[in-house]
Amino acid sequence: MLPYFREKFGNAASRTHAFGWTADAALEQARASVAHLINAEKEEVIFTSGATEACNLAIKGVFDLFNAVPGDTPRNHIITSVTEHKAVLDTCAALEKKGAQVTYLPVNSQGLIDIAELQAAIRPETILVAIMYANNETGTIQPIAQIGNIAKENKVWFFCDATQAVGKIPLDVQVENIDLLAMSAHKIYGPKGVGALYVRRRNPRVRLVAQMDGGGHERAMRSGTLNVPGIVGLGAAADLSKAHIDTDNTRIDFLRNKLEQGLLKISGTVINGSDIHRLPNVCNIAFVGIKAERLISRLNHQIAFSVGSACTSAAQSASHVLVGMGLDERVIEGSVRFSLGRFTTSSEIDQTIELIIKEVLKLQQENSQH
Ligand SMILES: *Cc1c(COP(=O)(O)O)cnc(C)c1O
């Protein structure tokens, strides 16, 4: 990224001089890297400021496309799920105020939607199925290929917020029939404030209405001068993810299981999410009977972990994901999330197990004294 902040400072949209060409070449290389990671074509990648913008552009863009002509029979129905990220849920809520009909599919105790319920929810007015690939709080992986099939059979577009899955597990927009896909650089070791939306060009050709009007950048789907250094960083992160994906997965899965086996020695401990359909790097675990916030506040100088998602933890309200899974209130109260990564070491896992066990036992003891 560094050269693109300094000597290669051109604007990729400047077509009349070498500074612009250099920036544009870097941009197109990054576009190819992102496309390669998800098995898309380069021209199908639209750069954005992150996954939140990509989710907004996909959902609002498709809704606007189908509702551009007032007076037409409205096709205004969107199907999503209760455990989506706020970038999807709040976008759907905003569209409801503009006349959208939204079905929020429930999930089971593992966080999975029911394919039969999805099938039953589709109606003639349905324009979009918006289901995430993997959940950011629990790591639960939805049956994406099946969802893609149902959407395709019913000629409804499938938007997938794959921010947690891209770069972490192998993913293929062709095999899985994904029509629109959101991703973010900072979830794959890239910089913050940059991401992408995949928009399918063939079988079917997906169109949408831009949410940012202006100079017509990004095939007129997202105007505005592009963040060249950030996008170069996203491209590099995509290349590294592609190269590391298999070795990373095996190692991280092993460490995550070690962490869970260690923590499950504490009585009254349960893992939240699916045992099989789960990302290798996420551990969402409940220490029943204690308050997660208290555990975190005692250890947050030694361990970086959280309740719910980083995006909503300031709000301190119960996780809508765990509530959506219908978990017991005491389980939700005692739930924390650990995320492992490419640089997590085995000795960090050992230390975490030791510190958590010690502090949870203390909290349990304090509880029993009251
Ligand atoms: C992080 C995240 C987002 C938001 O990404 P930003 O790049 O921060 O806007 C959206 N969806 C999921 C599933 C995420 O994990």
mmCIF file of C-alpha atoms and ligand atoms in Angstrom:
data_model
loop_
_atom_site.group_PDB
_atom_site.id
_atom_site.type_symbol
_atom_site.label_atom_id
_atom_site.label_comp_id
_atom_site.label_asym_id
_atom_site.label_seq_id
_atom_site.Cartn_x
_atom_site.Cartn_y
_atom_site.Cartn_z
ATOM 1 C CA MET A 1 0.000 0.000 0.000
ATOM 2 C CA LEU A 2 2.758 2.437 0.922
ATOM 3 C CA PRO A 3 3.863 3.497 -2.603
ATOM 4 C CA TYR A 4 0.261 4.426 -3.398
ATOM 5 C CA PHE A 5 0.195 6.927 -0.549
ATOM 6 C CA ARG A 6 3.410 8.541 -1.720
ATOM 7 C CA GLU A 7 5.155 8.443 -5.080
ATOM 8 C CA LYS A 8 2.322 6.635 -6.924
ATOM 9 C CA PHE A 9 -0.359 9.066 -5.821
ATOM 10 C CA GLY A 10 -2.339 9.226 -9.068
ATOM 11 C CA ASN A 11 -6.111 9.201 -9.338
ATOM 12 C CA ALA A 12 -7.175 6.005 -11.098
ATOM 13 C CA ALA A 13 -9.890 7.924 -12.939
ATOM 14 C CA SER A 14 -7.367 10.306 -14.550
ATOM 15 C CA ARG A 15 -6.955 8.853 -18.017
ATOM 16 C CA THR A 16 -4.755 11.581 -19.533
ATOM 17 C CA HIS A 17 -1.418 10.995 -17.765
ATOM 18 C CA ALA A 18 0.926 8.342 -16.429
ATOM 19 C CA PHE A 19 0.096 8.971 -12.760
ATOM 20 C CA GLY A 20 -3.480 7.973 -13.457
ATOM 21 C CA TRP A 21 -2.485 4.938 -15.531
ATOM 22 C CA THR A 22 -0.229 3.614 -12.757
ATOM 23 C CA ALA A 23 -3.007 3.922 -10.188
ATOM 24 C CA ASP A 24 -5.525 2.378 -12.559
ATOM 25 C CA ALA A 25 -3.248 -0.600 -13.267
ATOM 26 C CA ALA A 26 -2.882 -1.235 -9.525
ATOM 27 C CA LEU A 27 -6.628 -1.007 -9.101
ATOM 28 C CA GLU A 28 -7.313 -3.500 -11.864
ATOM 29 C CA GLN A 29 -4.772 -5.916 -10.417
ATOM 30 C CA ALA A 30 -6.526 -5.714 -7.050
ATOM 31 C CA ARG A 31 -9.864 -6.268 -8.783
ATOM 32 C CA ALA A 32 -8.509 -9.433 -10.378
ATOM 33 C CA SER A 33 -7.230 -10.675 -7.009
ATOM 34 C CA VAL A 34 -10.598 -10.159 -5.340
ATOM 35 C CA ALA A 35 -12.401 -11.803 -8.263
ATOM 36 C CA HIS A 36 -10.021 -14.780 -8.164
ATOM 37 C CA LEU A 37 -10.695 -15.337 -4.453
ATOM 38 C CA ILE A 38 -14.442 -15.855 -5.029
ATOM 39 C CA ASN A 39 -14.237 -17.266 -8.580
ATOM 40 C CA ALA A 40 -15.799 -14.228 -10.204
ATOM 41 C CA GLU A 41 -14.841 -12.147 -13.230
ATOM 42 C CA LYS A 42 -12.866 -8.992 -12.695
ATOM 43 C CA GLU A 43 -15.634 -6.823 -14.177
ATOM 44 C CA GLU A 44 -18.077 -8.122 -11.561
ATOM 45 C CA VAL A 45 -16.207 -6.547 -8.622
ATOM 46 C CA ILE A 46 -17.369 -3.087 -7.456
ATOM 47 C CA PHE A 47 -15.184 -1.430 -4.832
ATOM 48 C CA THR A 48 -16.896 0.179 -1.848
ATOM 49 C CA SER A 49 -15.977 1.639 1.546
ATOM 50 C CA GLY A 50 -16.619 -1.708 3.240
ATOM 51 C CA ALA A 51 -19.176 -4.427 3.707
ATOM 52 C CA THR A 52 -21.770 -2.118 5.229
ATOM 53 C CA GLU A 53 -21.833 -0.041 2.057
ATOM 54 C CA ALA A 54 -21.826 -3.191 -0.084
ATOM 55 C CA CYS A 55 -24.879 -4.543 1.810
ATOM 56 C CA ASN A 56 -26.686 -1.213 1.453
ATOM 57 C CA LEU A 57 -25.875 -0.981 -2.248
ATOM 58 C CA ALA A 58 -26.994 -4.544 -2.960
ATOM 59 C CA ILE A 59 -30.284 -4.484 -1.070
ATOM 60 C CA LYS A 60 -31.359 -0.892 -1.695
ATOM 61 C CA GLY A 61 -30.016 -1.040 -5.253
ATOM 62 C CA VAL A 62 -32.118 -4.088 -6.148
ATOM 63 C CA PHE A 63 -35.182 -2.746 -4.339
ATOM 64 C CA ASP A 64 -34.941 0.559 -6.218
ATOM 65 C CA LEU A 65 -34.519 -1.271 -9.524
ATOM 66 C CA PHE A 66 -37.792 -3.112 -9.081
ATOM 67 C CA ASN A 67 -39.629 -0.101 -7.710
ATOM 68 C CA ALA A 68 -38.301 2.574 -10.052
ATOM 69 C CA VAL A 69 -41.529 2.971 -11.959
ATOM 70 C CA PRO A 70 -44.323 4.145 -9.669
ATOM 71 C CA GLY A 71 -47.658 2.625 -10.507
ATOM 72 C CA ASP A 72 -46.234 -0.667 -11.768
ATOM 73 C CA THR A 73 -47.300 -3.766 -9.873
ATOM 74 C CA PRO A 74 -44.752 -3.560 -7.081
ATOM 75 C CA ARG A 75 -42.249 -6.338 -6.647
ATOM 76 C CA ASN A 76 -41.153 -5.416 -3.198
ATOM 77 C CA HIS A 77 -40.607 -8.581 -1.151
ATOM 78 C CA ILE A 78 -37.232 -9.408 0.433
ATOM 79 C CA ILE A 79 -36.393 -12.534 2.421
ATOM 80 C CA THR A 80 -33.679 -12.380 5.051
ATOM 81 C CA SER A 81 -33.016 -13.943 8.460
ATOM 82 C CA VAL A 82 -33.148 -12.770 12.064
ATOM 83 C CA THR A 83 -29.428 -13.301 12.698
ATOM 84 C CA GLU A 84 -28.068 -11.135 9.885
ATOM 85 C CA HIS A 85 -25.565 -8.375 10.574
ATOM 86 C CA LYS A 86 -27.056 -4.951 11.305
ATOM 87 C CA ALA A 87 -25.808 -3.776 7.915
ATOM 88 C CA VAL A 88 -28.479 -6.058 6.417
ATOM 89 C CA LEU A 89 -31.177 -5.859 9.108
ATOM 90 C CA ASP A 90 -31.145 -2.076 9.380
ATOM 91 C CA THR A 91 -31.094 -1.726 5.596
ATOM 92 C CA CYS A 92 -34.185 -3.939 5.381
ATOM 93 C CA ALA A 93 -35.850 -1.932 8.146
ATOM 94 C CA ALA A 94 -35.125 1.292 6.242
ATOM 95 C CA LEU A 95 -36.720 -0.198 3.111
ATOM 96 C CA GLU A 96 -39.794 -1.306 5.050
ATOM 97 C CA LYS A 97 -40.476 2.392 5.640
ATOM 98 C CA LYS A 98 -40.422 2.824 1.860
ATOM 99 C CA GLY A 99 -42.934 0.062 1.233
ATOM 100 C CA ALA A 100 -40.796 -3.078 1.171
ATOM 101 C CA GLN A 101 -42.247 -6.306 2.542
ATOM 102 C CA VAL A 102 -39.597 -8.188 4.474
ATOM 103 C CA THR A 103 -39.742 -11.775 5.729
ATOM 104 C CA TYR A 104 -37.318 -12.470 8.564
ATOM 105 C CA LEU A 105 -36.704 -16.217 8.583
ATOM 106 C CA PRO A 106 -36.185 -17.696 12.036
ATOM 107 C CA VAL A 107 -33.173 -19.869 12.879
ATOM 108 C CA ASN A 108 -32.873 -23.007 14.979
ATOM 109 C CA SER A 109 -30.824 -23.299 18.187
ATOM 110 C CA GLN A 110 -27.668 -23.750 16.116
ATOM 111 C CA GLY A 111 -28.366 -20.593 14.121
ATOM 112 C CA LEU A 112 -29.383 -22.339 10.883
ATOM 113 C CA ILE A 113 -32.329 -21.323 8.712
ATOM 114 C CA ASP A 114 -34.742 -24.001 7.481
ATOM 115 C CA ILE A 115 -34.533 -24.513 3.712
ATOM 116 C CA ALA A 116 -38.209 -25.556 3.517
ATOM 117 C CA GLU A 117 -39.215 -22.313 5.220
ATOM 118 C CA LEU A 118 -37.172 -20.342 2.711
ATOM 119 C CA GLN A 119 -38.884 -22.165 -0.149
ATOM 120 C CA ALA A 120 -42.302 -21.487 1.367
ATOM 121 C CA ALA A 121 -41.557 -17.800 1.885
ATOM 122 C CA ILE A 122 -40.951 -17.084 -1.808
ATOM 123 C CA ARG A 123 -43.872 -15.348 -3.527
ATOM 124 C CA PRO A 124 -44.421 -13.701 -6.907
ATOM 125 C CA GLU A 125 -43.333 -10.298 -5.532
ATOM 126 C CA THR A 126 -40.071 -11.632 -4.110
ATOM 127 C CA ILE A 127 -37.034 -9.884 -5.568
ATOM 128 C CA LEU A 128 -34.192 -10.840 -3.272
ATOM 129 C CA VAL A 129 -33.008 -13.447 -0.800
ATOM 130 C CA ALA A 130 -30.461 -11.860 1.558
ATOM 131 C CA ILE A 131 -28.818 -14.511 3.715
ATOM 132 C CA MET A 132 -25.325 -14.283 5.180
ATOM 133 C CA TYR A 133 -22.676 -16.895 4.500
ATOM 134 C CA ALA A 134 -21.368 -17.226 8.049
ATOM 135 C CA ASN A 135 -22.462 -15.463 11.191
ATOM 136 C CA ASN A 136 -20.078 -12.954 12.715
ATOM 137 C CA GLU A 137 -20.947 -13.842 16.321
ATOM 138 C CA THR A 138 -21.225 -17.619 16.218
ATOM 139 C CA GLY A 139 -19.491 -18.626 12.973
ATOM 140 C CA THR A 140 -22.554 -20.671 11.933
ATOM 141 C CA ILE A 141 -22.433 -21.375 8.172
ATOM 142 C CA GLN A 142 -25.777 -21.345 6.347
ATOM 143 C CA PRO A 143 -26.572 -23.935 3.628
ATOM 144 C CA ILE A 144 -25.455 -21.498 0.935
ATOM 145 C CA ALA A 145 -25.467 -23.804 -2.108
ATOM 146 C CA GLN A 146 -29.025 -24.908 -1.303
ATOM 147 C CA ILE A 147 -30.146 -21.313 -0.820
ATOM 148 C CA GLY A 148 -28.510 -20.402 -4.143
ATOM 149 C CA ASN A 149 -30.331 -23.242 -5.881
ATOM 150 C CA ILE A 150 -33.728 -22.287 -4.526
ATOM 151 C CA ALA A 151 -33.207 -18.652 -5.482
ATOM 152 C CA LYS A 152 -32.133 -19.628 -8.998
ATOM 153 C CA GLU A 153 -35.036 -22.028 -9.509
ATOM 154 C CA ASN A 154 -37.443 -19.294 -8.490
ATOM 155 C CA LYS A 155 -35.691 -16.574 -10.519
ATOM 156 C CA VAL A 156 -35.033 -14.524 -7.406
ATOM 157 C CA TRP A 157 -31.603 -12.945 -6.919
ATOM 158 C CA PHE A 158 -29.461 -14.157 -4.033
ATOM 159 C CA PHE A 159 -27.440 -11.603 -2.087
ATOM 160 C CA CYS A 160 -24.959 -13.087 0.379
ATOM 161 C CA ASP A 161 -23.183 -11.077 3.057
ATOM 162 C CA ALA A 162 -20.028 -13.194 2.994
ATOM 163 C CA THR A 163 -17.880 -10.811 5.027
ATOM 164 C CA GLN A 164 -16.959 -13.513 7.541
ATOM 165 C CA ALA A 165 -16.450 -16.314 5.038
ATOM 166 C CA VAL A 166 -14.436 -14.703 2.237
ATOM 167 C CA GLY A 167 -10.781 -15.535 2.645
ATOM 168 C CA LYS A 168 -11.495 -17.831 5.584
ATOM 169 C CA ILE A 169 -13.105 -20.794 3.859
ATOM 170 C CA PRO A 170 -13.204 -21.711 0.152
ATOM 171 C CA LEU A 171 -16.122 -19.983 -1.526
ATOM 172 C CA ASP A 172 -17.319 -19.989 -5.127
ATOM 173 C CA VAL A 173 -20.020 -17.700 -6.501
ATOM 174 C CA GLN A 174 -20.537 -19.993 -9.527
ATOM 175 C CA VAL A 175 -20.939 -23.292 -7.676
ATOM 176 C CA GLU A 176 -23.078 -21.670 -4.986
ATOM 177 C CA ASN A 177 -25.221 -19.560 -7.344
ATOM 178 C CA ILE A 178 -24.541 -16.316 -5.519
ATOM 179 C CA ASP A 179 -25.691 -13.253 -7.493
ATOM 180 C CA LEU A 180 -24.445 -10.494 -5.200
ATOM 181 C CA LEU A 181 -21.833 -10.810 -2.467
ATOM 182 C CA ALA A 182 -20.498 -8.367 0.137
ATOM 183 C CA MET A 183 -17.027 -8.499 1.633
ATOM 184 C CA SER A 184 -14.682 -6.301 3.644
ATOM 185 C CA ALA A 185 -10.883 -5.886 3.584
ATOM 186 C CA HIS A 186 -10.336 -5.548 7.315
ATOM 187 C CA LYS A 187 -11.838 -8.971 8.031
ATOM 188 C CA ILE A 188 -9.067 -10.559 5.964
ATOM 189 C CA TYR A 189 -6.075 -8.592 7.314
ATOM 190 C CA GLY A 190 -6.533 -5.708 4.883
ATOM 191 C CA PRO A 191 -7.066 -2.058 5.797
ATOM 192 C CA LYS A 192 -10.253 -0.668 7.338
ATOM 193 C CA GLY A 193 -12.687 1.357 5.262
ATOM 194 C CA VAL A 194 -12.563 -0.632 2.033
ATOM 195 C CA GLY A 195 -14.553 -3.557 0.685
ATOM 196 C CA ALA A 196 -16.312 -4.844 -2.389
ATOM 197 C CA LEU A 197 -19.638 -5.901 -3.821
ATOM 198 C CA TYR A 198 -19.705 -8.718 -6.361
ATOM 199 C CA VAL A 199 -22.448 -8.164 -8.949
ATOM 200 C CA ARG A 200 -23.082 -11.085 -11.334
ATOM 201 C CA ARG A 201 -22.921 -10.202 -15.030
ATOM 202 C CA ARG A 202 -24.173 -13.432 -16.618
ATOM 203 C CA ASN A 203 -26.812 -16.104 -15.872
ATOM 204 C CA PRO A 204 -28.499 -13.959 -14.670
ATOM 205 C CA ARG A 205 -27.296 -10.438 -15.408
ATOM 206 C CA VAL A 206 -27.888 -8.562 -12.171
ATOM 207 C CA ARG A 207 -28.601 -4.851 -12.247
ATOM 208 C CA LEU A 208 -29.063 -2.355 -9.489
ATOM 209 C CA VAL A 209 -29.655 1.340 -8.926
ATOM 210 C CA ALA A 210 -26.613 3.236 -7.637
ATOM 211 C CA GLN A 211 -26.930 4.664 -4.159
ATOM 212 C CA MET A 212 -24.145 7.199 -4.790
ATOM 213 C CA ASP A 213 -24.524 9.361 -7.873
ATOM 214 C CA GLY A 214 -21.730 11.271 -9.524
ATOM 215 C CA GLY A 215 -18.880 10.646 -11.925
ATOM 216 C CA GLY A 216 -19.986 7.162 -12.942
ATOM 217 C CA HIS A 217 -17.113 5.188 -11.437
ATOM 218 C CA GLU A 218 -17.382 1.433 -10.981
ATOM 219 C CA ARG A 219 -19.664 0.829 -13.970
ATOM 220 C CA ALA A 220 -21.839 3.670 -12.648
ATOM 221 C CA MET A 221 -22.817 1.568 -9.634
ATOM 222 C CA ARG A 222 -20.680 3.503 -7.172
ATOM 223 C CA SER A 223 -19.476 6.976 -8.051
ATOM 224 C CA GLY A 224 -16.622 8.653 -6.236
ATOM 225 C CA THR A 225 -12.819 8.662 -6.529
ATOM 226 C CA LEU A 226 -11.533 5.306 -5.437
ATOM 227 C CA ASN A 227 -9.367 4.710 -2.369
ATOM 228 C CA VAL A 228 -6.351 3.435 -4.325
ATOM 229 C CA PRO A 229 -4.029 2.526 -1.390
ATOM 230 C CA GLY A 230 -6.884 0.823 0.454
ATOM 231 C CA ILE A 231 -7.908 -1.161 -2.604
ATOM 232 C CA VAL A 232 -4.297 -2.194 -3.244
ATOM 233 C CA GLY A 233 -4.298 -3.450 0.362
ATOM 234 C CA LEU A 234 -7.527 -5.349 -0.225
ATOM 235 C CA GLY A 235 -6.019 -6.984 -3.320
ATOM 236 C CA ALA A 236 -2.879 -8.016 -1.455
ATOM 237 C CA ALA A 237 -4.967 -9.375 1.424
ATOM 238 C CA ALA A 238 -7.050 -11.375 -1.069
ATOM 239 C CA ASP A 239 -3.903 -12.892 -2.623
ATOM 240 C CA LEU A 240 -2.525 -13.834 0.796
ATOM 241 C CA SER A 241 -5.849 -15.336 1.878
ATOM 242 C CA LYS A 242 -6.014 -17.421 -1.274
ATOM 243 C CA ALA A 243 -2.481 -18.705 -0.694
ATOM 244 C CA HIS A 244 -2.991 -19.421 3.029
ATOM 245 C CA ILE A 245 -6.576 -20.650 3.140
ATOM 246 C CA ASP A 246 -5.964 -24.390 3.554
ATOM 247 C CA THR A 247 -3.032 -24.299 5.954
ATOM 248 C CA ASP A 248 -4.667 -21.513 7.985
ATOM 249 C CA ASN A 249 -7.886 -23.488 8.301
ATOM 250 C CA THR A 250 -6.320 -26.670 9.592
ATOM 251 C CA ARG A 251 -4.168 -24.862 12.131
ATOM 252 C CA ILE A 252 -6.850 -22.450 13.341
ATOM 253 C CA ASP A 253 -9.461 -25.208 13.638
ATOM 254 C CA PHE A 254 -7.025 -27.220 15.752
ATOM 255 C CA LEU A 255 -6.348 -24.248 18.065
ATOM 256 C CA ARG A 256 -10.036 -23.351 18.329
ATOM 257 C CA ASN A 257 -10.882 -26.910 19.348
ATOM 258 C CA LYS A 258 -8.088 -26.876 21.885
ATOM 259 C CA LEU A 259 -9.479 -23.630 23.339
ATOM 260 C CA GLU A 260 -12.984 -25.090 23.538
ATOM 261 C CA GLN A 261 -11.870 -28.373 25.065
ATOM 262 C CA GLY A 262 -9.945 -26.416 27.688
ATOM 263 C CA LEU A 263 -12.843 -24.134 28.542
ATOM 264 C CA LEU A 264 -15.463 -26.902 28.529
ATOM 265 C CA LYS A 265 -13.762 -28.314 31.651
ATOM 266 C CA ILE A 266 -15.571 -25.554 33.552
ATOM 267 C CA SER A 267 -18.953 -26.902 34.627
ATOM 268 C CA GLY A 268 -22.010 -25.224 33.096
ATOM 269 C CA THR A 269 -20.210 -24.291 29.882
ATOM 270 C CA VAL A 270 -21.806 -24.642 26.448
ATOM 271 C CA ILE A 271 -20.725 -23.821 22.901
ATOM 272 C CA ASN A 272 -23.139 -21.652 20.912
ATOM 273 C CA GLY A 273 -23.655 -22.335 17.218
ATOM 274 C CA SER A 274 -23.475 -25.356 14.978
ATOM 275 C CA ASP A 275 -20.972 -28.145 15.724
ATOM 276 C CA ILE A 276 -20.511 -29.036 12.050
ATOM 277 C CA HIS A 277 -21.554 -25.996 10.037
ATOM 278 C CA ARG A 278 -19.181 -23.506 11.585
ATOM 279 C CA LEU A 279 -16.209 -21.319 10.677
ATOM 280 C CA PRO A 280 -12.919 -22.676 12.033
ATOM 281 C CA ASN A 281 -11.917 -19.421 13.722
ATOM 282 C CA VAL A 282 -14.907 -18.464 15.883
ATOM 283 C CA CYS A 283 -15.643 -19.682 19.397
ATOM 284 C CA ASN A 284 -18.843 -18.398 20.988
ATOM 285 C CA ILE A 285 -19.103 -19.927 24.445
ATOM 286 C CA ALA A 286 -21.395 -19.498 27.442
ATOM 287 C CA PHE A 287 -20.351 -19.734 31.074
ATOM 288 C CA VAL A 288 -23.811 -20.228 32.463
ATOM 289 C CA GLY A 289 -24.523 -18.299 35.650
ATOM 290 C CA ILE A 290 -21.952 -15.545 35.248
ATOM 291 C CA LYS A 291 -22.235 -12.180 33.503
ATOM 292 C CA ALA A 292 -20.089 -11.990 30.378
ATOM 293 C CA GLU A 293 -19.445 -8.249 30.808
ATOM 294 C CA ARG A 294 -17.942 -8.840 34.246
ATOM 295 C CA LEU A 295 -15.634 -11.549 32.954
ATOM 296 C CA ILE A 296 -14.496 -9.315 30.111
ATOM 297 C CA SER A 297 -13.919 -6.274 32.299
ATOM 298 C CA ARG A 298 -11.613 -8.332 34.529
ATOM 299 C CA LEU A 299 -9.520 -9.721 31.693
ATOM 300 C CA ASN A 300 -9.608 -7.147 28.944
ATOM 301 C CA HIS A 301 -6.025 -6.083 29.531
ATOM 302 C CA GLN A 302 -4.779 -9.619 28.918
ATOM 303 C CA ILE A 303 -7.257 -11.036 26.400
ATOM 304 C CA ALA A 304 -9.055 -9.305 23.524
ATOM 305 C CA PHE A 305 -12.517 -10.894 23.453
ATOM 306 C CA SER A 306 -16.071 -9.632 23.367
ATOM 307 C CA VAL A 307 -19.770 -10.089 23.803
ATOM 308 C CA GLY A 308 -21.820 -10.087 20.635
ATOM 309 C CA SER A 309 -20.260 -8.195 17.778
ATOM 310 C CA ALA A 310 -17.810 -5.324 17.750
ATOM 311 C CA CYS A 311 -20.398 -3.333 15.867
ATOM 312 C CA THR A 312 -22.999 -3.424 18.616
ATOM 313 C CA SER A 313 -21.077 -4.134 21.839
ATOM 314 C CA ALA A 314 -21.223 -0.457 22.787
ATOM 315 C CA ALA A 315 -24.987 -0.747 22.933
ATOM 316 C CA GLN A 316 -24.692 -3.418 25.660
ATOM 317 C CA SER A 317 -27.989 -4.983 24.661
ATOM 318 C CA ALA A 318 -28.411 -8.740 24.427
ATOM 319 C CA SER A 319 -27.086 -10.192 21.189
ATOM 320 C CA HIS A 320 -29.878 -10.397 18.608
ATOM 321 C CA VAL A 321 -28.100 -13.437 17.197
ATOM 322 C CA LEU A 322 -28.243 -15.480 20.416
ATOM 323 C CA VAL A 323 -31.777 -14.227 21.105
ATOM 324 C CA GLY A 324 -32.742 -15.291 17.575
ATOM 325 C CA MET A 325 -31.389 -18.771 18.281
ATOM 326 C CA GLY A 326 -33.853 -18.971 21.172
ATOM 327 C CA LEU A 327 -31.172 -19.550 23.787
ATOM 328 C CA ASP A 328 -31.872 -19.384 27.486
ATOM 329 C CA GLU A 329 -31.418 -15.954 29.054
ATOM 330 C CA ARG A 330 -28.720 -17.254 31.397
ATOM 331 C CA VAL A 331 -26.802 -18.696 28.434
ATOM 332 C CA ILE A 332 -27.006 -15.393 26.572
ATOM 333 C CA GLU A 333 -25.872 -13.413 29.626
ATOM 334 C CA GLY A 334 -22.825 -15.614 30.063
ATOM 335 C CA SER A 335 -21.752 -15.740 26.411
ATOM 336 C CA VAL A 336 -18.475 -14.408 25.073
ATOM 337 C CA ARG A 337 -16.840 -14.643 21.680
ATOM 338 C CA PHE A 338 -13.242 -15.433 20.841
ATOM 339 C CA SER A 339 -11.958 -15.053 17.307
ATOM 340 C CA LEU A 340 -8.734 -16.733 16.286
ATOM 341 C CA GLY A 341 -6.611 -15.725 13.349
ATOM 342 C CA ARG A 342 -3.615 -16.367 11.180
ATOM 343 C CA PHE A 343 -1.289 -15.141 13.908
ATOM 344 C CA THR A 344 -2.822 -16.834 16.965
ATOM 345 C CA THR A 345 -0.308 -19.079 18.712
ATOM 346 C CA SER A 346 -0.717 -22.229 20.737
ATOM 347 C CA SER A 347 0.787 -20.589 23.819
ATOM 348 C CA GLU A 348 -1.769 -17.759 23.578
ATOM 349 C CA ILE A 349 -4.479 -20.424 23.683
ATOM 350 C CA ASP A 350 -2.878 -22.001 26.762
ATOM 351 C CA GLN A 351 -2.714 -18.630 28.524
ATOM 352 C CA THR A 352 -6.304 -17.824 27.577
ATOM 353 C CA ILE A 353 -7.590 -21.132 28.935
ATOM 354 C CA GLU A 354 -5.707 -20.620 32.188
ATOM 355 C CA LEU A 355 -6.826 -17.013 32.706
ATOM 356 C CA ILE A 356 -10.455 -17.685 31.815
ATOM 357 C CA ILE A 357 -10.765 -20.767 34.006
ATOM 358 C CA LYS A 358 -9.313 -18.904 36.976
ATOM 359 C CA GLU A 359 -11.581 -15.888 36.565
ATOM 360 C CA VAL A 360 -14.764 -17.857 35.805
ATOM 361 C CA LEU A 361 -14.243 -19.995 38.908
ATOM 362 C CA LYS A 362 -13.758 -16.824 40.975
ATOM 363 C CA LEU A 363 -16.946 -15.299 39.593
ATOM 364 C CA GLN A 364 -18.869 -18.520 40.241
ATOM 365 C CA GLN A 365 -17.604 -18.531 43.811
ATOM 366 C CA GLU A 366 -18.549 -14.880 44.347
ATOM 367 C CA ASN A 367 -22.024 -15.679 43.034
ATOM 368 C CA SER A 368 -22.490 -18.588 45.420
ATOM 369 C CA GLN A 369 -21.456 -16.444 48.392
ATOM 370 C CA HIS A 370 -24.257 -13.984 47.714
HETATM 371 C C1 LIG B 1 -17.904 -6.748 9.730
HETATM 372 C C2 LIG B 1 -19.132 -7.184 9.066
HETATM 373 C C3 LIG B 1 -19.901 -6.280 8.297
HETATM 374 C C4 LIG B 1 -19.546 -4.824 8.185
HETATM 375 O O1 LIG B 1 -18.319 -4.627 7.547
HETATM 376 P P1 LIG B 1 -17.666 -3.169 7.452
HETATM 377 O O2 LIG B 1 -16.555 -3.332 6.478
HETATM 378 O O3 LIG B 1 -17.183 -2.876 8.839
HETATM 379 O O4 LIG B 1 -18.689 -2.222 7.002
HETATM 380 C C5 LIG B 1 -21.025 -6.763 7.668
HETATM 381 N N1 LIG B 1 -21.403 -8.043 7.771
HETATM 382 C C6 LIG B 1 -20.690 -8.938 8.484
HETATM 383 C C7 LIG B 1 -21.144 -10.356 8.554
HETATM 384 C C8 LIG B 1 -19.542 -8.541 9.158
HETATM 385 O O5 LIG B 1 -18.860 -9.423 9.887
#
